[in-house]
Amino acid sequence: MSTEPATPPEEITIPEEWHSLPSDPNYKFPGYCTFKYRGATMSSTHLQWGVMQQLEQFRGRSSDIIVASFPKSGTTWLQEIVWRVTHHQSMAGEKGPKTCLEYRFPLLEMQSQEKLMEMASWADMTDQRFIKTHLHYHMLPESVKTSEAKVLYVHRDVRDVCVSFYHFSRMINVHKYRGTFADFRDSFMRDALMFCPYREHVKGYLEHSDTVLCLTYEQMHQDRGSVVRKVADFLGVSLSDADVDDIVKNTSFEVMKANPDTNFRQWEDSGMVSGTEEGTFMRKGMVGDWRNYFTEEESEAFLKWRNEEVASLE
Ligand code: PPS
């Protein structure tokens, strides 16, 4: 690991309050670099894709529904559950929505991703808005906290998050991570990866669980029916048992992986990922894949590190 910051692409202007971090040669995408901004690690891609403009322009509305998470924690899964809970009437009898999840649920922090993929921006949406974010709780625009917007948060066994994030970082072309898993885990624990520090991310939302609905990936695996009911209660939606069964059935890993509206296959067309050489977005969808990556000692140390900050809030 270098102690020098990477040279960012010339076209990015670095705002004063962003501090360059040491470069990581394992990222092979030219000019990829990271910064510290308000305690969070953000990437050059965020700057290029308009995070500052997004944060300045965003005005929360009381009807907004926001699904937040640290990357690779089950965001897509919870988004699809939320969508189906809130649209169960219009979707009754249909197998699935007909618009890509990314279009239905734009990302708060990346304006040009929407432009790049010809997606609707949250700013243009006139109906109820469904928004995804990986921002830390303290970075959410104040208007989200002062409006009656509903925020849902999902977190996952940190070991599985790290494994999934590793594969994701290898897969997407704007990162092209080529280090080993051990390198990646080390960067994760040093808070060097995009959206780290992980522990503060989880802590920030769990500390607000009086207003934020906090769920786990593992609960979604174990008993999706009760998660669907919790989401519906939180959003003030009334569901019949048949509605719940329908949502549970249509949000299984197999159904979502086969559904072009939820499987992120569009990333291959837009050049975000190249083919399937490094895997697909819907990778394994399981609890405990970490066993293939951590020894018992590594797992223990990693959990201990995580629990030092987070366990008391669960
Ligand atoms: S992202 O890029 O941060 O929005 O990714 P995110 O959606 O949070 O996480 C991706 C992982 O969630 C898995 N996934 C699912 N698991 C089980 N069931 C369903 N329906 C489902 N949908 C997505 C996906 O496969 C990624 O996990 P891994 O472990 O890599 O397979």
Tab-separated table of C-alpha atoms and ligand atoms in Angstrom:
chain	number	residue	atom	x	y	z
A	1	MET	CA	0.000	0.000	0.000
A	2	SER	CA	1.350	3.389	-1.005
A	3	THR	CA	1.451	6.283	1.427
A	4	GLU	CA	0.886	8.733	-1.448
A	5	PRO	CA	-2.569	9.672	-2.677
A	6	ALA	CA	-3.387	8.461	-6.196
A	7	THR	CA	-3.543	11.019	-8.983
A	8	PRO	CA	-7.221	11.630	-9.601
A	9	PRO	CA	-8.513	12.054	-13.168
A	10	GLU	CA	-7.988	15.631	-14.348
A	11	GLU	CA	-11.660	16.318	-14.864
A	12	ILE	CA	-12.555	15.975	-11.218
A	13	THR	CA	-12.530	18.988	-9.001
A	14	ILE	CA	-11.831	18.000	-5.445
A	15	PRO	CA	-13.948	19.965	-2.973
A	16	GLU	CA	-12.076	21.583	-0.112
A	17	GLU	CA	-13.529	19.359	2.568
A	18	TRP	CA	-12.486	16.137	0.782
A	19	HIS	CA	-9.120	14.708	1.899
A	20	SER	CA	-7.155	12.404	-0.393
A	21	LEU	CA	-6.321	8.944	0.984
A	22	PRO	CA	-3.312	6.752	0.104
A	23	SER	CA	-3.642	5.001	-3.249
A	24	ASP	CA	-4.317	1.268	-3.494
A	25	PRO	CA	-2.589	-0.306	-6.502
A	26	ASN	CA	-5.017	-3.220	-6.393
A	27	TYR	CA	-7.603	-1.028	-8.122
A	28	LYS	CA	-6.750	-1.250	-11.803
A	29	PHE	CA	-9.263	1.266	-13.116
A	30	PRO	CA	-7.181	4.303	-14.149
A	31	GLY	CA	-7.469	7.190	-11.723
A	32	TYR	CA	-9.618	5.357	-9.157
A	33	CYS	CA	-8.897	6.907	-5.791
A	34	THR	CA	-10.522	7.493	-2.449
A	35	PHE	CA	-11.143	10.417	-0.141
A	36	LYS	CA	-12.309	11.054	3.399
A	37	TYR	CA	-15.416	13.182	3.506
A	38	ARG	CA	-17.279	13.807	6.777
A	39	GLY	CA	-15.739	10.669	8.268
A	40	ALA	CA	-16.674	8.413	5.338
A	41	THR	CA	-14.504	6.943	2.602
A	42	MET	CA	-15.818	8.074	-0.760
A	43	SER	CA	-14.441	7.349	-4.201
A	44	SER	CA	-13.431	9.380	-7.241
A	45	THR	CA	-16.425	7.801	-8.985
A	46	HIS	CA	-18.695	9.534	-6.485
A	47	LEU	CA	-17.191	12.886	-7.316
A	48	GLN	CA	-17.295	12.249	-11.052
A	49	TRP	CA	-20.868	11.073	-10.808
A	50	GLY	CA	-22.102	14.037	-8.868
A	51	VAL	CA	-22.406	13.174	-5.190
A	52	MET	CA	-21.928	16.782	-4.072
A	53	GLN	CA	-24.657	18.089	-6.372
A	54	GLN	CA	-26.940	15.306	-5.194
A	55	LEU	CA	-26.391	16.115	-1.553
A	56	GLU	CA	-26.973	19.807	-2.120
A	57	GLN	CA	-30.077	19.419	-4.230
A	58	PHE	CA	-31.900	16.637	-2.458
A	59	ARG	CA	-35.037	17.685	-0.581
A	60	GLY	CA	-36.711	14.902	1.332
A	61	ARG	CA	-40.455	14.553	1.003
A	62	SER	CA	-42.756	12.975	3.577
A	63	SER	CA	-43.831	10.325	1.094
A	64	ASP	CA	-40.251	9.222	0.267
A	65	ILE	CA	-39.241	5.657	1.017
A	66	ILE	CA	-35.499	5.185	1.410
A	67	VAL	CA	-33.685	1.847	1.561
A	68	ALA	CA	-30.218	2.302	3.070
A	69	SER	CA	-27.353	-0.104	3.621
A	70	PHE	CA	-23.628	-0.642	3.595
A	71	PRO	CA	-22.885	-2.113	0.108
A	72	LYS	CA	-23.594	-5.821	-0.394
A	73	SER	CA	-25.800	-6.208	2.670
A	74	GLY	CA	-29.050	-7.160	0.914
A	75	THR	CA	-30.130	-3.780	-0.454
A	76	THR	CA	-31.548	-5.078	-3.730
A	77	TRP	CA	-33.472	-7.775	-1.917
A	78	LEU	CA	-35.030	-5.332	0.545
A	79	GLN	CA	-35.777	-2.845	-2.278
A	80	GLU	CA	-37.736	-5.485	-4.168
A	81	ILE	CA	-39.639	-6.454	-1.010
A	82	VAL	CA	-40.496	-2.811	-0.337
A	83	TRP	CA	-41.609	-2.301	-3.935
A	84	ARG	CA	-43.847	-5.341	-3.911
A	85	VAL	CA	-45.324	-4.473	-0.507
A	86	THR	CA	-46.267	-0.989	-1.695
A	87	HIS	CA	-47.454	-2.129	-5.149
A	88	HIS	CA	-49.138	-5.382	-4.277
A	89	GLN	CA	-52.513	-4.195	-5.528
A	90	SER	CA	-51.368	-3.040	-8.943
A	91	MET	CA	-49.176	-6.110	-9.295
A	92	ALA	CA	-51.794	-8.677	-8.262
A	93	GLY	CA	-51.781	-11.552	-10.727
A	94	GLU	CA	-48.654	-10.309	-12.507
A	95	LYS	CA	-45.400	-12.146	-12.229
A	96	GLY	CA	-43.336	-9.048	-11.712
A	97	PRO	CA	-42.697	-5.386	-12.350
A	98	LYS	CA	-41.777	-4.411	-15.878
A	99	THR	CA	-39.113	-1.850	-15.098
A	100	CYS	CA	-35.629	-2.407	-13.875
A	101	LEU	CA	-35.194	-1.957	-10.114
A	102	GLU	CA	-32.501	0.686	-10.697
A	103	TYR	CA	-35.047	2.813	-12.557
A	104	ARG	CA	-37.747	2.316	-9.963
A	105	PHE	CA	-35.326	3.016	-7.097
A	106	PRO	CA	-32.641	5.559	-8.154
A	107	LEU	CA	-29.511	5.932	-6.091
A	108	LEU	CA	-29.426	9.099	-3.991
A	109	GLU	CA	-25.718	9.729	-4.314
A	110	MET	CA	-24.970	9.271	-8.024
A	111	GLN	CA	-26.653	11.607	-10.418
A	112	SER	CA	-24.703	10.764	-13.533
A	113	GLN	CA	-25.257	7.082	-13.069
A	114	GLU	CA	-28.840	7.958	-13.848
A	115	LYS	CA	-27.768	9.967	-16.879
A	116	LEU	CA	-25.357	7.262	-18.007
A	117	MET	CA	-28.076	4.695	-17.966
A	118	GLU	CA	-30.881	6.993	-19.050
A	119	MET	CA	-32.559	6.488	-15.717
A	120	ALA	CA	-35.044	8.827	-14.126
A	121	SER	CA	-33.451	10.995	-11.480
A	122	TRP	CA	-35.175	11.277	-8.108
A	123	ALA	CA	-35.357	15.008	-8.818
A	124	ASP	CA	-37.744	14.443	-11.748
A	125	MET	CA	-40.049	12.060	-9.927
A	126	THR	CA	-43.454	13.456	-9.182
A	127	ASP	CA	-45.086	10.368	-7.675
A	128	GLN	CA	-43.995	8.743	-4.448
A	129	ARG	CA	-40.216	8.251	-4.599
A	130	PHE	CA	-38.324	5.066	-3.810
A	131	ILE	CA	-34.651	5.808	-3.226
A	132	LYS	CA	-31.613	3.662	-2.516
A	133	THR	CA	-28.561	4.926	-0.643
A	134	HIS	CA	-25.300	3.666	0.808
A	135	LEU	CA	-24.622	6.956	2.604
A	136	HIS	CA	-23.938	6.890	6.319
A	137	TYR	CA	-26.848	8.007	8.502
A	138	HIS	CA	-25.101	11.253	9.454
A	139	MET	CA	-24.670	12.104	5.752
A	140	LEU	CA	-28.334	11.831	4.858
A	141	PRO	CA	-29.695	15.244	3.903
A	142	GLU	CA	-31.303	16.926	6.905
A	143	SER	CA	-34.619	17.118	5.046
A	144	VAL	CA	-34.837	13.306	5.123
A	145	LYS	CA	-34.666	13.422	8.902
A	146	THR	CA	-37.056	16.317	9.353
A	147	SER	CA	-39.660	15.084	6.852
A	148	GLU	CA	-41.714	11.984	7.561
A	149	ALA	CA	-39.753	10.042	4.928
A	150	LYS	CA	-39.535	6.354	5.812
A	151	VAL	CA	-36.031	4.941	6.116
A	152	LEU	CA	-35.336	1.203	6.139
A	153	TYR	CA	-31.861	-0.224	6.779
A	154	VAL	CA	-30.517	-3.706	6.128
A	155	HIS	CA	-27.310	-5.176	7.512
A	156	ARG	CA	-25.673	-8.576	7.142
A	157	ASP	CA	-23.052	-10.827	8.691
A	158	VAL	CA	-19.940	-8.699	8.149
A	159	ARG	CA	-17.971	-11.706	6.888
A	160	ASP	CA	-20.456	-12.323	4.070
A	161	VAL	CA	-20.556	-8.579	3.311
A	162	CYS	CA	-16.786	-8.583	2.890
A	163	VAL	CA	-16.847	-11.618	0.557
A	164	SER	CA	-19.673	-10.197	-1.557
A	165	PHE	CA	-18.007	-6.748	-1.705
A	166	TYR	CA	-14.743	-8.361	-2.822
A	167	HIS	CA	-16.416	-10.071	-5.773
A	168	PHE	CA	-18.356	-6.916	-6.619
A	169	SER	CA	-15.156	-4.826	-6.636
A	170	ARG	CA	-13.536	-7.328	-9.003
A	171	MET	CA	-16.576	-7.359	-11.232
A	172	ILE	CA	-17.271	-3.698	-11.866
A	173	ASN	CA	-15.167	-1.923	-14.432
A	174	VAL	CA	-14.855	1.361	-12.561
A	175	HIS	CA	-12.974	-0.470	-9.796
A	176	LYS	CA	-11.344	-3.547	-11.371
A	177	TYR	CA	-9.988	-4.750	-8.036
A	178	ARG	CA	-7.234	-7.315	-8.552
A	179	GLY	CA	-5.847	-7.832	-5.047
A	180	THR	CA	-6.324	-11.008	-3.024
A	181	PHE	CA	-9.200	-11.541	-0.619
A	182	ALA	CA	-6.744	-11.093	2.283
A	183	ASP	CA	-5.722	-7.682	0.857
A	184	PHE	CA	-9.357	-6.698	0.543
A	185	ARG	CA	-10.259	-7.811	4.068
A	186	ASP	CA	-7.310	-5.850	5.390
A	187	SER	CA	-8.526	-2.706	3.571
A	188	PHE	CA	-12.035	-3.341	4.911
A	189	MET	CA	-10.738	-3.362	8.505
A	190	ARG	CA	-8.610	-0.274	7.853
A	191	ASP	CA	-11.771	1.554	6.710
A	192	ALA	CA	-10.127	2.171	3.320
A	193	LEU	CA	-12.940	0.871	1.093
A	194	MET	CA	-15.721	2.935	-0.408
A	195	PHE	CA	-18.441	3.692	2.193
A	196	CYS	CA	-16.290	2.504	5.107
A	197	PRO	CA	-15.988	2.777	8.086
A	198	TYR	CA	-18.246	-0.268	8.147
A	199	ARG	CA	-18.804	-0.346	11.910
A	200	GLU	CA	-19.788	3.310	12.077
A	201	HIS	CA	-22.135	2.777	9.136
A	202	VAL	CA	-24.094	0.064	10.933
A	203	LYS	CA	-23.883	1.880	14.251
A	204	GLY	CA	-25.198	5.129	12.769
A	205	TYR	CA	-28.440	3.491	11.648
A	206	LEU	CA	-28.875	1.132	14.626
A	207	GLU	CA	-28.608	4.138	16.927
A	208	HIS	CA	-31.688	5.516	15.154
A	209	SER	CA	-33.736	2.345	15.241
A	210	ASP	CA	-36.533	4.290	16.946
A	211	THR	CA	-37.299	5.868	13.564
A	212	VAL	CA	-35.453	3.615	11.098
A	213	LEU	CA	-36.685	0.064	10.445
A	214	CYS	CA	-33.526	-2.048	10.831
A	215	LEU	CA	-33.551	-5.547	9.348
A	216	THR	CA	-30.963	-8.199	8.631
A	217	TYR	CA	-30.141	-10.282	5.572
A	218	GLU	CA	-30.231	-13.359	7.785
A	219	GLN	CA	-33.819	-12.585	8.928
A	220	MET	CA	-34.786	-12.267	5.278
A	221	HIS	CA	-33.396	-15.766	4.724
A	222	GLN	CA	-34.879	-17.340	7.827
A	223	ASP	CA	-38.392	-15.960	7.813
A	224	ARG	CA	-39.151	-13.669	4.893
A	225	GLY	CA	-42.870	-13.735	5.693
A	226	SER	CA	-42.322	-11.975	8.994
A	227	VAL	CA	-39.940	-9.469	7.358
A	228	VAL	CA	-42.591	-8.712	4.718
A	229	ARG	CA	-45.149	-8.129	7.495
A	230	LYS	CA	-42.753	-5.863	9.421
A	231	VAL	CA	-42.074	-3.817	6.271
A	232	ALA	CA	-45.800	-3.547	5.557
A	233	ASP	CA	-46.559	-2.416	9.140
A	234	PHE	CA	-43.781	0.150	9.011
A	235	LEU	CA	-45.064	1.539	5.717
A	236	GLY	CA	-48.699	1.451	6.816
A	237	VAL	CA	-49.742	-1.086	4.167
A	238	SER	CA	-52.274	-3.783	4.887
A	239	LEU	CA	-51.557	-7.192	3.332
A	240	SER	CA	-53.564	-10.413	3.247
A	241	ASP	CA	-51.848	-13.753	3.909
A	242	ALA	CA	-52.038	-14.436	0.171
A	243	ASP	CA	-50.254	-11.127	-0.571
A	244	VAL	CA	-47.494	-12.034	1.868
A	245	ASP	CA	-47.104	-15.492	0.300
A	246	ASP	CA	-46.941	-13.959	-3.157
A	247	ILE	CA	-44.229	-11.479	-2.113
A	248	VAL	CA	-42.224	-14.191	-0.355
A	249	LYS	CA	-42.390	-16.392	-3.458
A	250	ASN	CA	-41.405	-13.642	-5.879
A	251	THR	CA	-38.455	-12.369	-3.842
A	252	SER	CA	-36.586	-15.671	-3.626
A	253	PHE	CA	-33.023	-15.649	-4.915
A	254	GLU	CA	-33.959	-17.917	-7.834
A	255	VAL	CA	-36.876	-15.740	-8.977
A	256	MET	CA	-34.914	-12.486	-8.643
A	257	LYS	CA	-31.887	-13.944	-10.429
A	258	ALA	CA	-34.091	-15.017	-13.332
A	259	ASN	CA	-35.986	-11.706	-13.461
A	260	PRO	CA	-34.356	-9.149	-15.823
A	261	ASP	CA	-35.876	-6.351	-13.700
A	262	THR	CA	-33.910	-7.407	-10.628
A	263	ASN	CA	-30.828	-9.314	-11.793
A	264	PHE	CA	-28.737	-6.298	-12.968
A	265	ARG	CA	-28.039	-7.901	-16.345
A	266	GLN	CA	-28.366	-4.359	-17.793
A	267	TRP	CA	-24.912	-3.613	-16.349
A	268	GLU	CA	-23.396	-5.862	-18.985
A	269	ASP	CA	-25.088	-3.828	-21.743
A	270	SER	CA	-24.084	-0.476	-20.249
A	271	GLY	CA	-20.423	-1.465	-19.792
A	272	MET	CA	-20.529	-1.312	-15.972
A	273	VAL	CA	-19.300	-4.918	-15.950
A	274	SER	CA	-17.648	-6.904	-18.671
A	275	GLY	CA	-19.266	-10.247	-19.319
A	276	THR	CA	-19.420	-12.735	-16.522
A	277	GLU	CA	-15.699	-13.390	-16.169
A	278	GLU	CA	-15.716	-12.046	-12.607
A	279	GLY	CA	-19.199	-13.303	-11.778
A	280	THR	CA	-22.637	-11.733	-11.730
A	281	PHE	CA	-24.456	-9.350	-9.417
A	282	MET	CA	-26.766	-12.124	-8.180
A	283	ARG	CA	-23.843	-14.286	-7.142
A	284	LYS	CA	-24.677	-16.901	-4.498
A	285	GLY	CA	-27.250	-15.234	-2.281
A	286	MET	CA	-26.417	-17.399	0.708
A	287	VAL	CA	-25.688	-17.088	4.408
A	288	GLY	CA	-22.214	-18.296	5.380
A	289	ASP	CA	-20.217	-18.186	2.138
A	290	TRP	CA	-17.513	-16.597	4.351
A	291	ARG	CA	-16.554	-20.139	5.398
A	292	ASN	CA	-14.868	-20.491	2.007
A	293	TYR	CA	-12.699	-17.406	2.655
A	294	PHE	CA	-11.877	-17.177	6.375
A	295	THR	CA	-10.044	-19.564	8.656
A	296	GLU	CA	-11.605	-20.005	12.115
A	297	GLU	CA	-9.035	-17.599	13.617
A	298	GLU	CA	-9.580	-14.962	10.918
A	299	SER	CA	-13.310	-15.222	11.344
A	300	GLU	CA	-13.036	-14.812	15.099
A	301	ALA	CA	-10.785	-11.764	14.785
A	302	PHE	CA	-13.030	-10.165	12.177
A	303	LEU	CA	-16.172	-10.691	14.268
A	304	LYS	CA	-14.443	-9.416	17.370
A	305	TRP	CA	-13.421	-6.274	15.475
A	306	ARG	CA	-17.006	-5.755	14.305
A	307	ASN	CA	-18.603	-6.530	17.664
A	308	GLU	CA	-16.397	-4.128	19.598
A	309	GLU	CA	-18.428	-1.288	18.118
A	310	VAL	CA	-21.734	-2.759	17.079
A	311	ALA	CA	-22.809	-5.682	19.277
A	312	SER	CA	-24.127	-3.558	22.143
A	313	LEU	CA	-26.703	-1.969	19.806
A	314	GLU	CA	-28.278	-5.241	18.613
B	1	PPS	S1	-25.429	-3.410	-3.649
B	1	PPS	O1	-24.573	-3.400	-4.881
B	1	PPS	O2	-24.706	-2.840	-2.528
B	1	PPS	O3	-26.717	-2.772	-3.864
B	1	PPS	O4	-25.653	-4.967	-3.353
B	1	PPS	P1	-26.756	-5.574	-2.377
B	1	PPS	O5	-28.020	-5.705	-3.091
B	1	PPS	O6	-26.747	-4.873	-1.068
B	1	PPS	O7	-26.142	-7.013	-2.084
B	1	PPS	C1	-25.946	-7.975	-3.086
B	1	PPS	C2	-25.954	-9.327	-2.394
B	1	PPS	O8	-27.315	-9.687	-2.080
B	1	PPS	C3	-27.612	-10.928	-2.717
B	1	PPS	N1	-29.043	-10.983	-3.059
B	1	PPS	C4	-29.875	-11.914	-2.556
B	1	PPS	N2	-29.672	-12.906	-1.666
B	1	PPS	C5	-30.724	-13.715	-1.390
B	1	PPS	N3	-31.945	-13.577	-1.942
B	1	PPS	C6	-32.199	-12.587	-2.830
B	1	PPS	N4	-33.401	-12.483	-3.354
B	1	PPS	C7	-31.136	-11.701	-3.165
B	1	PPS	N5	-31.013	-10.632	-3.986
B	1	PPS	C8	-29.733	-10.213	-3.911
B	1	PPS	C9	-26.678	-10.948	-3.926
B	1	PPS	O9	-26.560	-12.243	-4.467
B	1	PPS	C10	-25.394	-10.433	-3.287
B	1	PPS	O10	-24.813	-11.367	-2.367
B	1	PPS	P2	-23.703	-12.426	-2.748
B	1	PPS	O11	-23.250	-12.999	-1.444
B	1	PPS	O12	-22.610	-11.713	-3.463
B	1	PPS	O13	-24.394	-13.443	-3.602
